[in-house]
Amino acid sequence: MNQATPSADRHSEIWDLLPWYANSTLSDADQRTVEAHLESCTECARELSFLSGLSATMHAEEALLVPAERSLAAVTGRIDTVEAARQGRLDWRDVARIVRAKLAAGGGFRLDPALAAIALLLIVVTAWFGSSAFEPEFRTLSNVEAQASDAEPTIRLVFAGTATIDELQELLTGLGVTLVQGPSNYGVYTARIAAAPNGAQPVEVLDELRRHPLVSFAEPIPGPEAPGSAP
Amino acid sequence: MPPSAMRAPSTRNSDPGEDLILLRRVAERDREAFERLYLEYHPRVIRFLYRLTRNTETAEEVFNDVMFVVWQKASDFRGHSRASTWILGIAYRKGLKAAAKARRLRAQRPFSELELATLQEPRSMVDRRELRDWVGKALDSLPDPQRIVIELAYFLGHSCAEISEIVGCPVNTVKTRMFHARRRLRDLLPHLGAPAASPSAAEISE
């Protein structure tokens, strides 16, 4: 066992700096100190080689092909819901519908605690004042019957990258869907569901869009959205 | 080979100043700024979370939870650290919980995703995958606090001080975790970086 000498202390100090030298995060001064030591220390040079091999292997993993636009649309929908609730544009029936829709769609829906608390509060307040106190301003596809004719349900859409213009036109025309805005910088469109040629209800049109292979994401927009506000 | 040639290029590829501006705009409920921040962080944080959980869907779900917190809490960010450090700190805490759950689920499955993929790939890809799998298994054998220090240092390229902020522990604790992780990995991967001249299968059979 080596005695602790100034040189051994120096070696130990450099040894502790090597991980941070290998990932290029040392200060310039420390970097120069390490490089000077490496010229004469084979043990540290071997350790650096090991750490570099580890780093290179960890970086060699292929890129994950997770479509960002689809995930973004999902989190944006979640934010819309909570923001609408905060601004009082969402009542407990809408929360229940969202929960039911998410559960029906499957795939790991977890109710946000803040949203759950707001939903509970709305239920209590609604029960106290009567349901007429909370007529829903929030537009969902399932309360479309109650809406004025000019208040067509508005949705957000993201299409698969492979879709051609002709295919999209055919799909949207067949379902009575009109694009009113988009794409945003991130490929998100805003669309309205008018009367479908086959008489399908908006909820059915939304289901059809969600199942279609050319559609990556289709979700209703809670609350009125002024044209021009980017999704 | 000069020592500098063995250093990894920095992987911290976002501009700290721009991230800070975006985060401040998010605090003011700027949806476009949120979307830019989301898309900028998506690839690397998803990969970091995937490395913790070994499950793409879980990584995606946790990342959305992280960015939802960013939307809700951006106004709490005081700018004492980099925006990336703050966001990674949220990802670390959420990823750690998801990793523990994913590990329990993996233990119940007969084959890992990696092993199933290996059965269907050509030989050259299998070789590369074997190396990654080998390193992955060595990393899996580390206690979570040590493994996360390695992931943050070598996968995301963070400095010791940044890791201490992300993880919420003193710098010396990060150094200690790094020290033990290195020692353990050297025992498990003695030839990484300096491959031994192993005989081929044919040579062994002769």
Short mmCIF file of C-alpha atoms in Angstrom, two decimals:
data_model
loop_
_atom_site.label_atom_id
_atom_site.label_comp_id
_atom_site.label_asym_id
_atom_site.label_seq_id
_atom_site.Cartn_x
_atom_site.Cartn_y
_atom_site.Cartn_z
CA MET A 1 0.00 0.00 0.00
CA ASN A 2 1.38 3.37 -0.99
CA GLN A 3 1.98 5.92 1.70
CA ALA A 4 0.09 9.17 1.34
CA THR A 5 2.61 11.49 -0.27
CA PRO A 6 2.02 14.80 -2.06
CA SER A 7 2.24 12.86 -5.31
CA ALA A 8 -0.27 10.22 -4.11
CA ASP A 9 -2.60 12.98 -2.97
CA ARG A 10 -2.30 14.55 -6.40
CA HIS A 11 -3.09 11.25 -8.08
CA SER A 12 -6.13 10.75 -5.85
CA GLU A 13 -7.34 14.26 -6.61
CA ILE A 14 -7.04 13.73 -10.36
CA TRP A 15 -8.67 10.31 -10.07
CA ASP A 16 -11.76 12.00 -8.61
CA LEU A 17 -11.81 14.55 -11.43
CA LEU A 18 -11.63 11.96 -14.23
CA PRO A 19 -15.40 11.28 -14.49
CA TRP A 20 -16.00 14.97 -15.06
CA TYR A 21 -13.06 15.26 -17.45
CA ALA A 22 -14.53 12.37 -19.46
CA ASN A 23 -17.89 14.13 -19.83
CA SER A 24 -16.29 17.51 -20.65
CA THR A 25 -17.74 19.45 -17.71
CA LEU A 26 -14.54 20.47 -15.88
CA SER A 27 -13.38 24.06 -15.74
CA ASP A 28 -10.54 24.96 -18.11
CA ALA A 29 -8.05 25.06 -15.23
CA ASP A 30 -9.03 21.60 -13.93
CA GLN A 31 -9.00 20.26 -17.45
CA ARG A 32 -5.41 21.39 -17.96
CA THR A 33 -4.40 19.90 -14.60
CA VAL A 34 -5.89 16.54 -15.55
CA GLU A 35 -4.22 16.54 -18.97
CA ALA A 36 -0.81 17.29 -17.45
CA HIS A 37 -1.22 14.40 -15.02
CA LEU A 38 -2.41 11.99 -17.71
CA GLU A 39 0.86 12.39 -19.61
CA SER A 40 2.72 10.51 -16.90
CA CYS A 41 0.07 8.33 -15.17
CA THR A 42 -0.88 5.13 -16.96
CA GLU A 43 -3.37 4.16 -14.25
CA CYS A 44 -5.40 7.34 -14.77
CA ALA A 45 -5.10 6.95 -18.56
CA ARG A 46 -6.58 3.42 -18.27
CA GLU A 47 -9.39 4.73 -16.07
CA LEU A 48 -10.15 7.50 -18.56
CA SER A 49 -10.30 4.88 -21.31
CA PHE A 50 -12.79 2.90 -19.24
CA LEU A 51 -14.98 5.94 -18.53
CA SER A 52 -14.89 6.97 -22.19
CA GLY A 53 -15.94 3.45 -23.25
CA LEU A 54 -18.82 3.60 -20.79
CA SER A 55 -19.92 7.01 -22.07
CA ALA A 56 -19.66 5.96 -25.74
CA THR A 57 -21.71 2.81 -25.15
CA MET A 58 -24.41 4.72 -23.31
CA HIS A 59 -24.62 7.19 -26.18
CA ALA A 60 -24.78 4.47 -28.81
CA GLU A 61 -28.41 3.72 -28.03
CA GLU A 62 -30.68 4.40 -30.98
CA ALA A 63 -32.95 7.41 -30.91
CA LEU A 64 -36.34 6.58 -29.47
CA LEU A 65 -39.07 7.01 -32.04
CA VAL A 66 -41.65 8.65 -29.84
CA PRO A 67 -43.68 11.14 -31.90
CA ALA A 68 -43.40 14.39 -29.98
CA GLU A 69 -46.42 16.04 -31.62
CA ARG A 70 -48.82 13.36 -30.39
CA SER A 71 -47.49 13.60 -26.81
CA LEU A 72 -47.57 17.39 -26.98
CA ALA A 73 -51.19 17.36 -28.07
CA ALA A 74 -52.02 15.09 -25.12
CA VAL A 75 -50.40 17.35 -22.52
CA THR A 76 -51.90 20.43 -24.18
CA GLY A 77 -55.33 18.86 -23.85
CA ARG A 78 -54.65 18.22 -20.17
CA ILE A 79 -53.60 21.84 -19.68
CA ASP A 80 -56.72 23.05 -21.53
CA THR A 81 -58.89 21.06 -19.17
CA VAL A 82 -57.29 22.38 -15.99
CA GLU A 83 -57.15 25.95 -17.29
CA ALA A 84 -60.83 25.78 -18.26
CA ALA A 85 -61.65 24.48 -14.78
CA ARG A 86 -59.67 27.28 -13.15
CA GLN A 87 -61.50 29.88 -15.20
CA GLY A 88 -64.86 28.39 -14.31
CA ARG A 89 -65.60 27.21 -17.83
CA LEU A 90 -65.81 23.57 -16.83
CA ASP A 91 -68.41 21.87 -14.71
CA TRP A 92 -68.45 18.48 -13.03
CA ARG A 93 -70.30 16.84 -15.94
CA ASP A 94 -67.45 17.79 -18.27
CA VAL A 95 -64.90 16.38 -15.85
CA ALA A 96 -66.91 13.15 -15.69
CA ARG A 97 -67.09 13.01 -19.48
CA ILE A 98 -63.36 13.53 -19.83
CA VAL A 99 -62.66 10.79 -17.31
CA ARG A 100 -65.08 8.43 -19.07
CA ALA A 101 -63.60 9.22 -22.48
CA LYS A 102 -60.06 8.66 -21.24
CA LEU A 103 -60.99 5.41 -19.55
CA ALA A 104 -62.80 4.22 -22.68
CA ALA A 105 -59.75 5.08 -24.79
CA GLY A 106 -57.58 3.02 -22.44
CA GLY A 107 -53.90 3.66 -21.85
CA GLY A 108 -52.91 4.81 -18.47
CA PHE A 109 -55.05 7.83 -17.73
CA ARG A 110 -54.36 9.28 -14.33
CA LEU A 111 -56.66 11.95 -12.96
CA ASP A 112 -54.68 15.04 -12.05
CA PRO A 113 -55.03 15.71 -8.30
CA ALA A 114 -55.74 19.40 -8.91
CA LEU A 115 -58.41 18.49 -11.44
CA ALA A 116 -59.90 15.94 -9.05
CA ALA A 117 -60.08 18.57 -6.32
CA ILE A 118 -61.74 21.06 -8.66
CA ALA A 119 -64.19 18.38 -9.83
CA LEU A 120 -65.10 17.54 -6.22
CA LEU A 121 -65.60 21.21 -5.40
CA LEU A 122 -67.81 21.67 -8.44
CA ILE A 123 -69.91 18.67 -7.51
CA VAL A 124 -70.43 20.00 -3.99
CA VAL A 125 -71.23 23.53 -5.14
CA THR A 126 -73.53 22.29 -7.89
CA ALA A 127 -75.42 20.14 -5.45
CA TRP A 128 -75.81 23.13 -3.14
CA PHE A 129 -77.02 25.67 -5.67
CA GLY A 130 -78.70 23.34 -8.12
CA SER A 131 -77.45 22.30 -11.51
CA SER A 132 -78.86 25.38 -13.26
CA ALA A 133 -76.14 27.44 -11.59
CA PHE A 134 -73.55 25.72 -13.75
CA GLU A 135 -74.75 25.63 -17.31
CA PRO A 136 -71.76 24.40 -19.27
CA GLU A 137 -70.02 26.99 -21.35
CA PHE A 138 -67.38 24.36 -22.02
CA ARG A 139 -68.10 22.67 -25.32
CA THR A 140 -67.71 18.96 -25.45
CA LEU A 141 -68.75 16.68 -28.20
CA SER A 142 -71.42 15.03 -26.12
CA ASN A 143 -73.34 18.19 -25.28
CA VAL A 144 -73.33 19.40 -28.85
CA GLU A 145 -77.13 19.03 -29.10
CA ALA A 146 -77.52 21.91 -26.69
CA GLN A 147 -75.28 24.21 -28.68
CA ALA A 148 -76.26 26.84 -31.13
CA SER A 149 -75.86 25.87 -34.74
CA ASP A 150 -72.87 28.18 -35.18
CA ALA A 151 -71.08 26.53 -32.26
CA GLU A 152 -69.75 23.50 -34.05
CA PRO A 153 -67.52 21.31 -31.89
CA THR A 154 -63.89 22.27 -32.25
CA ILE A 155 -61.11 19.73 -32.07
CA ARG A 156 -57.34 19.50 -32.35
CA LEU A 157 -55.88 17.15 -34.90
CA VAL A 158 -52.41 15.81 -35.62
CA PHE A 159 -51.95 13.72 -38.73
CA ALA A 160 -49.53 10.89 -39.35
CA GLY A 161 -46.44 11.99 -41.26
CA THR A 162 -47.25 9.60 -44.11
CA ALA A 163 -50.62 11.16 -44.94
CA THR A 164 -50.98 12.79 -48.35
CA ILE A 165 -53.14 15.83 -49.04
CA ASP A 166 -55.54 13.77 -51.16
CA GLU A 167 -55.95 11.18 -48.42
CA LEU A 168 -56.59 13.86 -45.80
CA GLN A 169 -59.11 15.67 -48.01
CA GLU A 170 -60.99 12.43 -48.60
CA LEU A 171 -60.98 11.56 -44.90
CA LEU A 172 -62.09 14.98 -43.67
CA THR A 173 -64.74 15.50 -46.35
CA GLY A 174 -66.19 12.07 -45.67
CA LEU A 175 -66.56 12.90 -41.98
CA GLY A 176 -67.77 16.48 -42.39
CA VAL A 177 -64.67 17.92 -40.71
CA THR A 178 -63.30 21.32 -41.74
CA LEU A 179 -59.83 22.53 -40.90
CA VAL A 180 -60.07 26.10 -39.64
CA GLN A 181 -56.51 26.75 -38.56
CA GLY A 182 -53.06 25.25 -38.68
CA PRO A 183 -50.78 23.63 -38.83
CA SER A 184 -49.03 25.26 -35.87
CA ASN A 185 -45.24 25.14 -35.84
CA TYR A 186 -45.67 21.73 -34.32
CA GLY A 187 -48.12 20.23 -36.78
CA VAL A 188 -51.32 20.74 -34.79
CA TYR A 189 -54.52 21.65 -36.67
CA THR A 190 -57.73 23.12 -35.32
CA ALA A 191 -60.86 21.71 -36.97
CA ARG A 192 -64.62 21.92 -36.66
CA ILE A 193 -67.01 19.04 -36.95
CA ALA A 194 -70.01 20.02 -39.05
CA ALA A 195 -72.81 17.66 -40.06
CA ALA A 196 -71.31 14.42 -41.28
CA PRO A 197 -72.68 13.30 -44.70
CA ASN A 198 -73.64 9.93 -43.24
CA GLY A 199 -75.51 11.53 -40.34
CA ALA A 200 -72.93 10.48 -37.76
CA GLN A 201 -72.91 12.35 -34.46
CA PRO A 202 -69.81 14.41 -33.55
CA VAL A 203 -68.85 11.87 -30.89
CA GLU A 204 -68.88 9.15 -33.54
CA VAL A 205 -66.86 11.33 -35.91
CA LEU A 206 -64.27 11.87 -33.16
CA ASP A 207 -64.11 8.13 -32.51
CA GLU A 208 -63.66 7.52 -36.22
CA LEU A 209 -60.81 10.05 -36.36
CA ARG A 210 -59.08 8.51 -33.35
CA ARG A 211 -59.20 5.06 -34.89
CA HIS A 212 -58.02 6.18 -38.33
CA PRO A 213 -54.40 5.29 -39.17
CA LEU A 214 -53.77 8.71 -40.73
CA VAL A 215 -54.66 10.48 -37.47
CA SER A 216 -52.15 10.55 -34.62
CA PHE A 217 -54.25 12.63 -32.25
CA ALA A 218 -57.81 13.95 -32.07
CA GLU A 219 -59.18 15.66 -28.98
CA PRO A 220 -61.94 18.23 -28.36
CA ILE A 221 -60.93 21.72 -27.30
CA PRO A 222 -62.59 22.71 -24.04
CA GLY A 223 -64.10 26.16 -24.12
CA PRO A 224 -64.56 28.61 -26.96
CA GLU A 225 -61.37 29.23 -28.85
CA ALA A 226 -61.03 32.35 -30.87
CA PRO A 227 -59.68 31.83 -34.36
CA GLY A 228 -56.14 33.08 -34.48
CA SER A 229 -55.13 31.79 -31.07
CA ALA A 230 -52.46 29.29 -31.83
CA PRO A 231 -53.08 25.79 -30.54
CA MET B 1 -4.35 9.03 -28.68
CA PRO B 2 -4.35 12.37 -26.86
CA PRO B 3 -6.46 12.32 -23.68
CA SER B 4 -8.78 14.99 -25.03
CA ALA B 5 -9.80 12.63 -27.86
CA MET B 6 -11.31 10.31 -25.28
CA ARG B 7 -13.63 12.92 -23.84
CA ALA B 8 -17.29 12.85 -24.69
CA PRO B 9 -18.68 15.84 -26.50
CA SER B 10 -20.99 17.83 -24.26
CA THR B 11 -24.60 16.74 -24.63
CA ARG B 12 -26.10 19.81 -23.00
CA ASN B 13 -27.33 21.09 -26.31
CA SER B 14 -29.83 23.74 -25.25
CA ASP B 15 -29.07 27.41 -24.83
CA PRO B 16 -29.46 28.25 -21.10
CA GLY B 17 -30.36 31.87 -21.83
CA GLU B 18 -33.04 30.92 -24.31
CA ASP B 19 -34.45 28.25 -21.99
CA LEU B 20 -34.73 30.82 -19.22
CA ILE B 21 -36.62 33.22 -21.50
CA LEU B 22 -38.96 30.42 -22.57
CA LEU B 23 -39.58 29.41 -18.97
CA ARG B 24 -40.45 32.99 -18.01
CA ARG B 25 -42.88 33.16 -20.90
CA VAL B 26 -44.40 29.85 -19.77
CA ALA B 27 -44.88 31.41 -16.31
CA GLU B 28 -46.98 34.05 -18.08
CA ARG B 29 -49.09 31.30 -19.64
CA ASP B 30 -47.52 31.60 -23.10
CA ARG B 31 -48.61 28.42 -24.84
CA GLU B 32 -46.21 28.79 -27.78
CA ALA B 33 -43.23 29.09 -25.43
CA PHE B 34 -44.43 25.96 -23.63
CA GLU B 35 -44.63 24.05 -26.90
CA ARG B 36 -41.12 25.13 -27.88
CA LEU B 37 -39.75 24.10 -24.50
CA TYR B 38 -41.64 20.81 -24.73
CA LEU B 39 -40.24 19.93 -28.14
CA GLU B 40 -36.73 20.99 -27.19
CA TYR B 41 -36.63 18.78 -24.12
CA HIS B 42 -38.66 15.90 -25.52
CA PRO B 43 -35.88 13.85 -27.18
CA ARG B 44 -33.29 13.89 -24.41
CA VAL B 45 -35.60 13.73 -21.39
CA ILE B 46 -37.65 10.93 -22.97
CA ARG B 47 -34.40 9.00 -23.54
CA PHE B 48 -33.27 9.69 -19.97
CA LEU B 49 -36.63 8.49 -18.63
CA TYR B 50 -36.53 5.50 -20.94
CA ARG B 51 -33.12 4.60 -19.55
CA LEU B 52 -34.58 4.74 -16.05
CA THR B 53 -37.78 2.86 -16.76
CA ARG B 54 -36.92 0.72 -19.83
CA ASN B 55 -40.41 1.34 -21.13
CA THR B 56 -41.27 3.79 -23.91
CA GLU B 57 -44.88 4.36 -22.89
CA THR B 58 -43.92 4.97 -19.27
CA ALA B 59 -41.19 7.38 -20.35
CA GLU B 60 -43.68 9.27 -22.51
CA GLU B 61 -46.26 9.39 -19.74
CA VAL B 62 -43.75 10.56 -17.12
CA PHE B 63 -42.39 13.21 -19.49
CA ASN B 64 -45.88 14.61 -19.94
CA ASP B 65 -46.28 14.67 -16.16
CA VAL B 66 -42.98 16.55 -15.92
CA MET B 67 -44.00 19.13 -18.50
CA PHE B 68 -47.40 19.53 -16.88
CA VAL B 69 -45.58 20.44 -13.65
CA VAL B 70 -43.40 22.85 -15.66
CA TRP B 71 -46.58 24.54 -16.94
CA GLN B 72 -48.05 24.76 -13.46
CA LYS B 73 -44.92 25.73 -11.54
CA ALA B 74 -42.90 27.83 -14.00
CA SER B 75 -43.66 30.94 -11.96
CA ASP B 76 -41.97 29.31 -8.94
CA PHE B 77 -38.65 29.04 -10.81
CA ARG B 78 -36.36 31.73 -9.40
CA GLY B 79 -33.48 31.35 -11.83
CA HIS B 80 -30.92 30.30 -9.22
CA SER B 81 -29.96 27.38 -11.45
CA ARG B 82 -30.19 26.57 -15.13
CA ALA B 83 -33.68 25.93 -16.47
CA SER B 84 -32.46 22.52 -17.66
CA THR B 85 -31.31 21.64 -14.13
CA TRP B 86 -34.74 22.54 -12.75
CA ILE B 87 -36.60 20.53 -15.39
CA LEU B 88 -34.24 17.56 -15.01
CA GLY B 89 -34.77 17.73 -11.25
CA ILE B 90 -38.51 17.26 -11.77
CA ALA B 91 -37.84 14.45 -14.26
CA TYR B 92 -35.45 12.80 -11.80
CA ARG B 93 -38.00 12.71 -8.98
CA LYS B 94 -40.83 11.46 -11.16
CA GLY B 95 -38.56 9.07 -13.08
CA LEU B 96 -37.25 7.53 -9.90
CA LYS B 97 -40.75 6.54 -8.78
CA ALA B 98 -41.64 5.21 -12.22
CA ALA B 99 -38.36 3.26 -12.37
CA ALA B 100 -39.12 1.43 -9.16
CA LYS B 101 -42.55 0.47 -10.46
CA ALA B 102 -41.15 -0.56 -13.86
CA ARG B 103 -38.52 -2.73 -12.20
CA ARG B 104 -41.22 -4.62 -10.31
CA LEU B 105 -43.14 -5.18 -13.57
CA ARG B 106 -40.01 -6.29 -15.47
CA ALA B 107 -39.30 -8.88 -12.82
CA GLN B 108 -42.69 -10.46 -13.60
CA ARG B 109 -42.00 -10.81 -17.35
CA PRO B 110 -40.18 -13.79 -18.83
CA PHE B 111 -38.32 -11.68 -21.44
CA SER B 112 -37.27 -8.06 -21.42
CA GLU B 113 -38.03 -5.85 -24.42
CA LEU B 114 -34.31 -5.95 -25.20
CA GLU B 115 -34.14 -9.71 -25.20
CA LEU B 116 -37.20 -10.05 -27.44
CA ALA B 117 -35.76 -7.53 -29.91
CA THR B 118 -32.44 -9.37 -29.92
CA LEU B 119 -34.09 -12.54 -31.18
CA GLN B 120 -35.27 -10.78 -34.34
CA GLU B 121 -32.17 -8.81 -35.39
CA PRO B 122 -29.24 -9.47 -37.73
CA ARG B 123 -25.90 -10.42 -36.18
CA SER B 124 -24.13 -7.03 -36.41
CA MET B 125 -26.97 -5.34 -34.61
CA VAL B 126 -27.02 -8.10 -32.06
CA ASP B 127 -23.32 -7.48 -31.31
CA ARG B 128 -23.90 -3.81 -30.68
CA ARG B 129 -27.01 -4.53 -28.71
CA GLU B 130 -25.18 -7.12 -26.66
CA LEU B 131 -22.61 -4.54 -25.65
CA ARG B 132 -25.32 -2.07 -24.70
CA ASP B 133 -27.25 -4.78 -22.94
CA TRP B 134 -24.12 -5.79 -21.07
CA VAL B 135 -23.50 -2.22 -19.95
CA GLY B 136 -27.21 -1.80 -19.25
CA LYS B 137 -27.26 -4.82 -16.99
CA ALA B 138 -24.19 -3.56 -15.14
CA LEU B 139 -25.92 -0.20 -14.64
CA ASP B 140 -29.08 -1.97 -13.49
CA SER B 141 -27.07 -3.69 -10.79
CA LEU B 142 -26.16 -0.34 -9.23
CA PRO B 143 -28.32 1.16 -6.49
CA ASP B 144 -30.61 3.82 -8.04
CA PRO B 145 -28.79 6.84 -6.52
CA GLN B 146 -25.48 5.67 -8.02
CA ARG B 147 -26.99 4.70 -11.38
CA ILE B 148 -28.70 8.07 -11.74
CA VAL B 149 -25.42 9.91 -11.14
CA ILE B 150 -23.87 7.87 -13.96
CA GLU B 151 -26.86 8.49 -16.26
CA LEU B 152 -26.86 12.22 -15.58
CA ALA B 153 -23.10 12.47 -16.08
CA TYR B 154 -22.61 10.25 -19.11
CA PHE B 155 -25.97 10.18 -20.79
CA LEU B 156 -27.02 13.78 -20.31
CA GLY B 157 -23.57 15.30 -19.77
CA HIS B 158 -24.20 17.21 -16.54
CA SER B 159 -21.45 18.49 -14.26
CA CYS B 160 -21.00 17.40 -10.66
CA ALA B 161 -22.51 20.67 -9.35
CA GLU B 162 -25.50 20.41 -11.67
CA ILE B 163 -26.17 16.83 -10.61
CA SER B 164 -26.14 17.88 -6.97
CA GLU B 165 -28.86 20.44 -7.80
CA ILE B 166 -30.92 18.03 -9.89
CA VAL B 167 -30.80 15.28 -7.29
CA GLY B 168 -30.99 17.65 -4.33
CA CYS B 169 -27.95 16.46 -2.40
CA PRO B 170 -24.51 17.91 -1.53
CA VAL B 171 -21.72 17.86 -4.14
CA ASN B 172 -19.70 15.53 -1.93
CA THR B 173 -22.54 13.01 -1.96
CA VAL B 174 -22.50 13.06 -5.77
CA LYS B 175 -18.73 12.45 -5.71
CA THR B 176 -19.15 9.57 -3.27
CA ARG B 177 -21.89 7.99 -5.40
CA MET B 178 -19.73 8.38 -8.49
CA PHE B 179 -16.77 6.82 -6.70
CA HIS B 180 -18.74 3.71 -5.65
CA ALA B 181 -20.46 3.41 -9.03
CA ARG B 182 -17.10 3.49 -10.84
CA ARG B 183 -15.65 0.85 -8.58
CA ARG B 184 -18.64 -1.44 -9.06
CA LEU B 185 -18.72 -0.93 -12.84
CA ARG B 186 -15.01 -1.63 -13.18
CA ASP B 187 -15.56 -4.95 -11.43
CA LEU B 188 -18.45 -5.84 -13.74
CA LEU B 189 -17.00 -4.46 -16.99
CA PRO B 190 -13.24 -4.95 -16.68
CA HIS B 191 -12.56 -4.85 -20.42
CA LEU B 192 -14.72 -1.88 -21.36
CA GLY B 193 -12.54 0.72 -23.04
CA ALA B 194 -9.61 -1.72 -23.30
CA PRO B 195 -11.02 -4.92 -24.81
CA ALA B 196 -9.14 -8.08 -23.94
CA ALA B 197 -7.82 -10.15 -26.85
CA SER B 198 -10.41 -12.88 -26.42
CA PRO B 199 -10.06 -16.02 -28.54
CA SER B 200 -12.73 -16.66 -31.15
CA ALA B 201 -15.18 -19.53 -30.81
CA ALA B 202 -13.35 -21.35 -33.62
CA GLU B 203 -10.04 -20.94 -31.81
CA ILE B 204 -11.52 -22.37 -28.67
CA SER B 205 -12.97 -25.33 -30.56
CA GLU B 206 -9.64 -26.27 -32.18
#
